[in-house]
Tab-separated table of C-alpha atoms and ligand atoms in Angstrom:
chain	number	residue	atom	x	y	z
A	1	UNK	CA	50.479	-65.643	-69.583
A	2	UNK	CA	52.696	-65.800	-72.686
A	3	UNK	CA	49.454	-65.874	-74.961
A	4	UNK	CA	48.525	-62.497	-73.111
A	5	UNK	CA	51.592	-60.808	-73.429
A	6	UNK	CA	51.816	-62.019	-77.380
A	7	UNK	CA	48.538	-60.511	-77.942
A	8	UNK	CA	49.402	-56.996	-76.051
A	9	UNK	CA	53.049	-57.009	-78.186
A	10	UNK	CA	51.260	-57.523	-81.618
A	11	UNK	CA	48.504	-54.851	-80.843
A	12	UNK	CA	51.837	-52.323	-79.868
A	13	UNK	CA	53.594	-53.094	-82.605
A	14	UNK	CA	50.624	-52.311	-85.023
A	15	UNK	CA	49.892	-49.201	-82.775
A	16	UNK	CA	53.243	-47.793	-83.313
A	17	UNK	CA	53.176	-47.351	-87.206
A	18	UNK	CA	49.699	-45.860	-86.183
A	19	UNK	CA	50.879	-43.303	-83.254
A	20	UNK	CA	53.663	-42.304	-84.942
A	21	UNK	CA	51.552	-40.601	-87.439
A	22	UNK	CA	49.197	-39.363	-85.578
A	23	UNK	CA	48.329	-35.935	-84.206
A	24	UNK	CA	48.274	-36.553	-81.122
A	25	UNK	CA	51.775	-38.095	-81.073
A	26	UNK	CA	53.250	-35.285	-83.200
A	27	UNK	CA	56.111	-37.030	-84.216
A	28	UNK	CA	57.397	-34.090	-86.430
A	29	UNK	CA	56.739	-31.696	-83.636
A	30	UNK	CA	59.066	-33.965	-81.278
A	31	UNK	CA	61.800	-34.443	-84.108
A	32	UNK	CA	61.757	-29.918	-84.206
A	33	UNK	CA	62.324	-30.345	-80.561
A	34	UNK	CA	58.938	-30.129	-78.486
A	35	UNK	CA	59.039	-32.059	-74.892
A	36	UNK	CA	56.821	-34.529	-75.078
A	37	UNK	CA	56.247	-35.213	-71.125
A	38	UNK	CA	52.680	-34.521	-69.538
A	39	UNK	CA	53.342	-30.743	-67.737
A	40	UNK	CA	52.597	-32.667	-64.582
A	41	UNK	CA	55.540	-34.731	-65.188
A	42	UNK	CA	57.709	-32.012	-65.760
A	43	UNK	CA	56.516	-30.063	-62.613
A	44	UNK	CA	57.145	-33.163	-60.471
A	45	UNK	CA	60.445	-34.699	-62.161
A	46	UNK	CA	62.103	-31.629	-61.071
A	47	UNK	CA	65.682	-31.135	-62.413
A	48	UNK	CA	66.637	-34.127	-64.337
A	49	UNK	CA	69.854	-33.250	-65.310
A	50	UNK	CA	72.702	-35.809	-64.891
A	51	UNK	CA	70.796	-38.330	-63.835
A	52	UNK	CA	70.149	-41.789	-64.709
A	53	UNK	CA	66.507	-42.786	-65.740
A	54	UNK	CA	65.139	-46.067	-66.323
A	55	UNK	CA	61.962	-45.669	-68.324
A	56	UNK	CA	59.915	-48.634	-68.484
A	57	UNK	CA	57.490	-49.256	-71.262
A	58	UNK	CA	59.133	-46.078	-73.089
A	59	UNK	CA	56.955	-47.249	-76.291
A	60	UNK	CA	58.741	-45.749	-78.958
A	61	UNK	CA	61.012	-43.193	-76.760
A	62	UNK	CA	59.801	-39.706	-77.274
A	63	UNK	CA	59.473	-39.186	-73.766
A	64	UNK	CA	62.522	-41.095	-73.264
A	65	UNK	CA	64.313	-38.390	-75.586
A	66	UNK	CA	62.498	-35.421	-73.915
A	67	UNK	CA	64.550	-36.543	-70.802
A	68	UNK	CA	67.567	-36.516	-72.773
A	69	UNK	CA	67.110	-33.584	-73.871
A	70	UNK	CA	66.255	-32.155	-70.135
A	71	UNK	CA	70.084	-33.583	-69.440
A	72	UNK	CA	69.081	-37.246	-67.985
A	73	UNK	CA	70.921	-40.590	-69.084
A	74	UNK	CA	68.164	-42.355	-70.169
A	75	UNK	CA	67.368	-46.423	-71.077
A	76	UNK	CA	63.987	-47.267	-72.029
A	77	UNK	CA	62.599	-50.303	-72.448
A	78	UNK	CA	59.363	-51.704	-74.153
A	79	UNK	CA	58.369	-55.309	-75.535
A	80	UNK	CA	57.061	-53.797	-78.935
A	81	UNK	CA	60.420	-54.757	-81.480
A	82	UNK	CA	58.631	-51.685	-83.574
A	83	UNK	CA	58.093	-49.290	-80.960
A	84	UNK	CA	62.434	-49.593	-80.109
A	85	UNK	CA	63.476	-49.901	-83.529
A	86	UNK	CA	61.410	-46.465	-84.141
A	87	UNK	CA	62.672	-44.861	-81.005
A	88	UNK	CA	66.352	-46.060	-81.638
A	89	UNK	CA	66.435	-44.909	-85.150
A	90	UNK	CA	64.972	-41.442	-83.714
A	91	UNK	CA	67.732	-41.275	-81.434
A	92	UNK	CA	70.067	-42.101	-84.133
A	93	UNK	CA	68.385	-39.259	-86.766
A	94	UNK	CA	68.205	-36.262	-83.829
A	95	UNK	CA	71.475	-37.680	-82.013
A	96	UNK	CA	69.744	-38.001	-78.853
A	97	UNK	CA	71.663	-40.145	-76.744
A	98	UNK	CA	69.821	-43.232	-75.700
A	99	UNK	CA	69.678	-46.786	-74.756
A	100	UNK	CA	66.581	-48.669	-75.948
A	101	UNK	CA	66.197	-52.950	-74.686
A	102	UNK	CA	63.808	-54.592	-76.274
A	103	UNK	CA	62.127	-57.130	-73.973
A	104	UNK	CA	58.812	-58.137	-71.740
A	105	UNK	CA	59.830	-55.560	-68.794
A	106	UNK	CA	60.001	-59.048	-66.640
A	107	UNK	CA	62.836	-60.118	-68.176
A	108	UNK	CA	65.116	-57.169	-67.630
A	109	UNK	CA	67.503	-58.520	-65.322
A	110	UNK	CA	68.433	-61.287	-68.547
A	111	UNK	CA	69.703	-57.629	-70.141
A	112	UNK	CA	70.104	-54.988	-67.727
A	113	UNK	CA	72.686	-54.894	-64.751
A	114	UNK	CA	72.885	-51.227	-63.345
A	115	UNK	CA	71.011	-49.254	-60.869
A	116	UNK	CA	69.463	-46.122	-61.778
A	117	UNK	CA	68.790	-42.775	-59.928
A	118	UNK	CA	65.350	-42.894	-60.983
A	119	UNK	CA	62.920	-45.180	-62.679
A	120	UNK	CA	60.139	-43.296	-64.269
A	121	UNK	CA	56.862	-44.522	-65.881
A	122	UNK	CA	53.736	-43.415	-67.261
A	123	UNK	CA	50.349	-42.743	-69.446
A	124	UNK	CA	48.757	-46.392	-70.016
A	125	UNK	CA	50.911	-48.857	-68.938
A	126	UNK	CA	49.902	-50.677	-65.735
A	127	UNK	CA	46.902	-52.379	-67.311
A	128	UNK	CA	49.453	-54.305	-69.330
A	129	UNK	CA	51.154	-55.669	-66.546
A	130	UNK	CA	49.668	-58.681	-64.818
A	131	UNK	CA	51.413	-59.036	-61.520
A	132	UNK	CA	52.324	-55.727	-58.970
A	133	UNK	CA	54.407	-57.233	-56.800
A	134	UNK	CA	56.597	-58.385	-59.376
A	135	UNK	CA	56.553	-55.375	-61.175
A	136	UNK	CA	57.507	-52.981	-57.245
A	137	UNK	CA	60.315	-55.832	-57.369
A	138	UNK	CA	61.732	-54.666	-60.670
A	139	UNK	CA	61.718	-51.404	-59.016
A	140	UNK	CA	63.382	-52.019	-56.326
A	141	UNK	CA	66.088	-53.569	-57.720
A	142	UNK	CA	66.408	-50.987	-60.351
A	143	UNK	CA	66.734	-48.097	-57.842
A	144	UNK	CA	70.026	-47.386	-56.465
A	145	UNK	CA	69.953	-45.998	-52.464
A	146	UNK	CA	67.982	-42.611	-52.146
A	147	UNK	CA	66.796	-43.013	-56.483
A	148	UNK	CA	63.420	-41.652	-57.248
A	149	UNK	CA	60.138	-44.123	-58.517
A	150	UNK	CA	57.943	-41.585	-60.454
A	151	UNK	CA	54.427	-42.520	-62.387
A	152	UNK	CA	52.263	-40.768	-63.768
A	153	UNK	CA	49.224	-42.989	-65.133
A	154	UNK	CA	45.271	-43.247	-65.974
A	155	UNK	CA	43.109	-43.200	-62.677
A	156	UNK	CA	41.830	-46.831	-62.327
A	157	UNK	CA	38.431	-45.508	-61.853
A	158	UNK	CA	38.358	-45.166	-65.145
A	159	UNK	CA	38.426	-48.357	-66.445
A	160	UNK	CA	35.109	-49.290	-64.729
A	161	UNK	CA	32.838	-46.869	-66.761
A	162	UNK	CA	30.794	-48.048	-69.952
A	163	UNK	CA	32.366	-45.722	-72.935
A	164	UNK	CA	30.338	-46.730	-75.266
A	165	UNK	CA	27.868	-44.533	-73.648
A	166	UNK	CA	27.987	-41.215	-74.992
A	167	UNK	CA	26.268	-39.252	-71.923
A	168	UNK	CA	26.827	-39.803	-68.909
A	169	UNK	CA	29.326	-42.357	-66.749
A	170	UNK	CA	27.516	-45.897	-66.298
A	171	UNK	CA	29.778	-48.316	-63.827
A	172	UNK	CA	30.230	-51.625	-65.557
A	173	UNK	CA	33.227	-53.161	-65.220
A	174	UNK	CA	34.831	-54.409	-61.769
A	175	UNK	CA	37.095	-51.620	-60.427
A	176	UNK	CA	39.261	-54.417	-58.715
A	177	UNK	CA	41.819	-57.134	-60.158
A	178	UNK	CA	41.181	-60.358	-61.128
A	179	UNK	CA	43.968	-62.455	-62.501
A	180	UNK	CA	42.621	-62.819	-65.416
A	181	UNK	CA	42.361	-60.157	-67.932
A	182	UNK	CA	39.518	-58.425	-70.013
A	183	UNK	CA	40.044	-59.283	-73.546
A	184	UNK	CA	39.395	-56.538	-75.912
A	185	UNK	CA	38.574	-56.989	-79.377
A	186	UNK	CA	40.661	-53.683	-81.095
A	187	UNK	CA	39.573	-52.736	-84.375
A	188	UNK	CA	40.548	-48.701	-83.801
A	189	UNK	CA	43.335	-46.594	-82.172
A	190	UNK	CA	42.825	-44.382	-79.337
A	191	UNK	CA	45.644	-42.347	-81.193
A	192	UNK	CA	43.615	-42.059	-84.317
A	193	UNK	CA	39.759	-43.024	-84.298
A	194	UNK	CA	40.155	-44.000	-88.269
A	195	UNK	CA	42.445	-46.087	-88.053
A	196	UNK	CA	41.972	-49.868	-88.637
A	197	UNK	CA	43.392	-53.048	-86.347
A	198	UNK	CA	42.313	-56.128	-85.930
A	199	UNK	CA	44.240	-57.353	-82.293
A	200	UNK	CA	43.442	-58.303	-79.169
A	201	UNK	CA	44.485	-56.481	-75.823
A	202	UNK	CA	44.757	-58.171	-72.511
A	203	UNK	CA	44.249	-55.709	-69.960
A	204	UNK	CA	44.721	-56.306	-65.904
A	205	UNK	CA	43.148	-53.459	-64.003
A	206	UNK	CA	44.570	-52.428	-60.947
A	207	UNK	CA	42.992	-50.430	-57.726
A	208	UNK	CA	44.995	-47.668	-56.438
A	209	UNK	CA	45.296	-49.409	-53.688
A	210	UNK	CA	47.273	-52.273	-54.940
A	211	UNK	CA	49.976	-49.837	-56.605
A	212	UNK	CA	50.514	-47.910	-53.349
A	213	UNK	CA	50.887	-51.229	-51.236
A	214	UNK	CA	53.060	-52.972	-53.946
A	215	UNK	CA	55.192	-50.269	-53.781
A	216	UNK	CA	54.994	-50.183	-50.037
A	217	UNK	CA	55.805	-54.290	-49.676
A	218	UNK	CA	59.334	-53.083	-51.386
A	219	UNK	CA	60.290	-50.555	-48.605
A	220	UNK	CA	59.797	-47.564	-50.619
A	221	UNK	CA	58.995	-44.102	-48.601
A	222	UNK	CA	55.657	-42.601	-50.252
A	223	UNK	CA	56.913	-39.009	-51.355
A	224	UNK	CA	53.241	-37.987	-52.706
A	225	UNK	CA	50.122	-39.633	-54.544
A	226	UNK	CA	48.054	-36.760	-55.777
A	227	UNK	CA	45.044	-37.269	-57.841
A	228	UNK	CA	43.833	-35.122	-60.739
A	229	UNK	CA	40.503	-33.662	-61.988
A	230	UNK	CA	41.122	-34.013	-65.581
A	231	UNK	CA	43.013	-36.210	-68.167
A	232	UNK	CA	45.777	-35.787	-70.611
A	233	UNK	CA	43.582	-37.371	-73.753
A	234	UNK	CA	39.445	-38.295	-73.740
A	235	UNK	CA	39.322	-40.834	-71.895
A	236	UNK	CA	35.332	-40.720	-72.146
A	237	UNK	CA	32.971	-39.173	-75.188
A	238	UNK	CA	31.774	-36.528	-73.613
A	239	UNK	CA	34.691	-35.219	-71.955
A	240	UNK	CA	35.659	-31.053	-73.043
A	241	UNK	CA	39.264	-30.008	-73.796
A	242	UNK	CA	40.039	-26.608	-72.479
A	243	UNK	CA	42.782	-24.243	-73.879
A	244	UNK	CA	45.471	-26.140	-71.403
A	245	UNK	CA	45.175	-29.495	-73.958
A	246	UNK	CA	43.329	-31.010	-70.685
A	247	UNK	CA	40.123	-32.936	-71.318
A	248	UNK	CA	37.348	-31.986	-68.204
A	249	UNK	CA	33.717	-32.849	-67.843
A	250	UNK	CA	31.297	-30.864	-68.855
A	251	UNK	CA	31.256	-27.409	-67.116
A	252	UNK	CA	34.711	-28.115	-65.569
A	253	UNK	CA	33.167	-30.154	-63.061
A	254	UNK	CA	35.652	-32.186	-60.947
A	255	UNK	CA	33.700	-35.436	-60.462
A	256	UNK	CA	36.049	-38.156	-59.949
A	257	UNK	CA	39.869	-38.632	-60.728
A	258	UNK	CA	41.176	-38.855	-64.007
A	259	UNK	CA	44.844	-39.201	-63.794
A	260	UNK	CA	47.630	-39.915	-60.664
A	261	UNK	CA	50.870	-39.491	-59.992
A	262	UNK	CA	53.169	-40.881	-57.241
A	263	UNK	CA	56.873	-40.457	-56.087
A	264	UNK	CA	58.160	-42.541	-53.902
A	265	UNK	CA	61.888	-43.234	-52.641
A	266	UNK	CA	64.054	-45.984	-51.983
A	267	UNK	CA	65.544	-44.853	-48.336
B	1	LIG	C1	50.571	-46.513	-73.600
B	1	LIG	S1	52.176	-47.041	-74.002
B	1	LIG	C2	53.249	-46.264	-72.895
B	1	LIG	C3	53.007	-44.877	-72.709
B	1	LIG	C4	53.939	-43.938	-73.380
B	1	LIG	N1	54.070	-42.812	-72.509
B	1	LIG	C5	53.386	-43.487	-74.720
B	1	LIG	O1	54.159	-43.111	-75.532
B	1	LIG	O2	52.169	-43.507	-74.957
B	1	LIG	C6	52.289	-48.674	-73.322
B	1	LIG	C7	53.585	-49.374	-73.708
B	1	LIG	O3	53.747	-50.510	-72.853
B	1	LIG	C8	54.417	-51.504	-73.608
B	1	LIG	N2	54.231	-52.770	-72.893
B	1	LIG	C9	53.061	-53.388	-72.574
B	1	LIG	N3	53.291	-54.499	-71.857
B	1	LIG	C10	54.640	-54.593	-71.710
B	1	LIG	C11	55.498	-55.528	-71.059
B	1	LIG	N4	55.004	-56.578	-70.403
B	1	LIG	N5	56.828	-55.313	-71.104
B	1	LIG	C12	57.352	-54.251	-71.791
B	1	LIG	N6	56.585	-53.323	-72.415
B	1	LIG	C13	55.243	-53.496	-72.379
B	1	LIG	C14	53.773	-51.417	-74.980
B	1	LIG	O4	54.559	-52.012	-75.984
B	1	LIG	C15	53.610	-49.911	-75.135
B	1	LIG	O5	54.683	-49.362	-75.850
């Protein structure tokens, strides 16, 4: 597992120099003070102010800091040493105040004691983790009594379609898990399709299914799951982005899931 997770941190740490650059990170717009959460996010985070956030695999923090700046105490955490030296120089430039842990989310409890009101997560980061149940754990024992588990992520779905077809959606890979992982050979960015890598990813997909039951095994109370029509970046070629920043099919037609979100609560 430790060869996996090596891989995953060296492709994030040479994706951060990337991202940060990039448009579609907009680092300078985030530094003159744009939020940098998805609008679902915001519409189903509610009022954040005064409370506590755990934000796990916060890559380098600018959502992190657009909770900050919504009035939340915020911690994130990520494996990539770049991504949390970036984000806690950031919050050191804008004076955002913000605690940043740099370690395999795993191995939190070696560095993190507290409970949180909420633990919030989101955009790409469950096909880096290998085991659910394990992960629900950390949730659970992150959450204090009544706290809030909110994610907002990548329908599964999509990871079974062939993207290197430019037309239409072919169904190639297995939608369910398998312990081990796809390895990807990453030459590009999805930040920046010019940009040049040579890493590996180790990816773990994971059925809907198996994130609503792992959350269910630790006793949390399903708030919502709602599924949506369109996705935050182009997730496939062919995909159209409308005037709302959101990438549809063709037409606008709404043929599978692109995204998810879920809140659940620790009664
Ligand atoms: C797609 S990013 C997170 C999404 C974030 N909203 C963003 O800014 O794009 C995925 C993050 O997960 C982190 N990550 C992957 N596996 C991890 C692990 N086992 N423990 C901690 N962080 C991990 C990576 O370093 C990366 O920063």
């Amino acid at each position: 597992m430790n060869e996996h997770f090596d891989n995953n941190r060296k492709l994030w740490n040479a994706l951060t120099a990337v991202n940060a650059r990039s448009a579609m990170y907009d680092l300078e717009g985030f530094k003159r003070g744009a939020c940098t959460l998805d609008p679902i996010e915001v519409a189903e985070l509610g009022d954040v102010r005064g409370k506590s956030i755990l934000h796990l695999q916060c890559h380098f923090g600018q959502d992190t800091m657009s909770l900050a700046r919504r009035g939340a105490r915020v911690t994130g955490v990520d494996f990539s040493d770049e991504a949390i030296a970036l984000a806690k120089s950031l919050a050191s430039e804008l004076e955002i105040p913000a605690e940043f842990i740099c370690c395999n989310i795993y191995d939190l409890p070696q560095h993190l004691e507290k409970r949180f009101d909420m633990v919030f997560t989101s955009a790409g980061v469950l096909c880096w983790i290998n085991d659910l149940a394990a992960w629900a754990q950390l949730i659970d024992r992150y959450l204090k009594l009544d706290g809030t588990f909110y994610i907002r992520e990548f329908h599964p779905i999509t990871g079974v379609f062939d993207i290197t077809n430019p037309k239409e959606l072919s169904a190639h890979w297995p939608y369910f898990h398998s312990a081990e992982p796809q390895v990807w050979e990453e030459s590009g960015a999805y930040s920046d399709h010019d940009a040049k890598l040579d890493c590996k990813s180790c990816e773990w997909q994971h059925p809907l299914s198996d994130v609503v039951n792992a959350l269910l095994s630790v006793d949390l109370k399903l708030e919502f799951l709602h599924e949506f029509p369109y996705c935050s970046y182009d997730c496939f070629p062919f995909l159209e982005k409308g005037g709302d920043g959101r990438w549809r099919f063709p037409g606008g037609k709404e043929l599978i899931p692109l995204m998810y979100s879920i809140k659940a609560t620790k009664d």
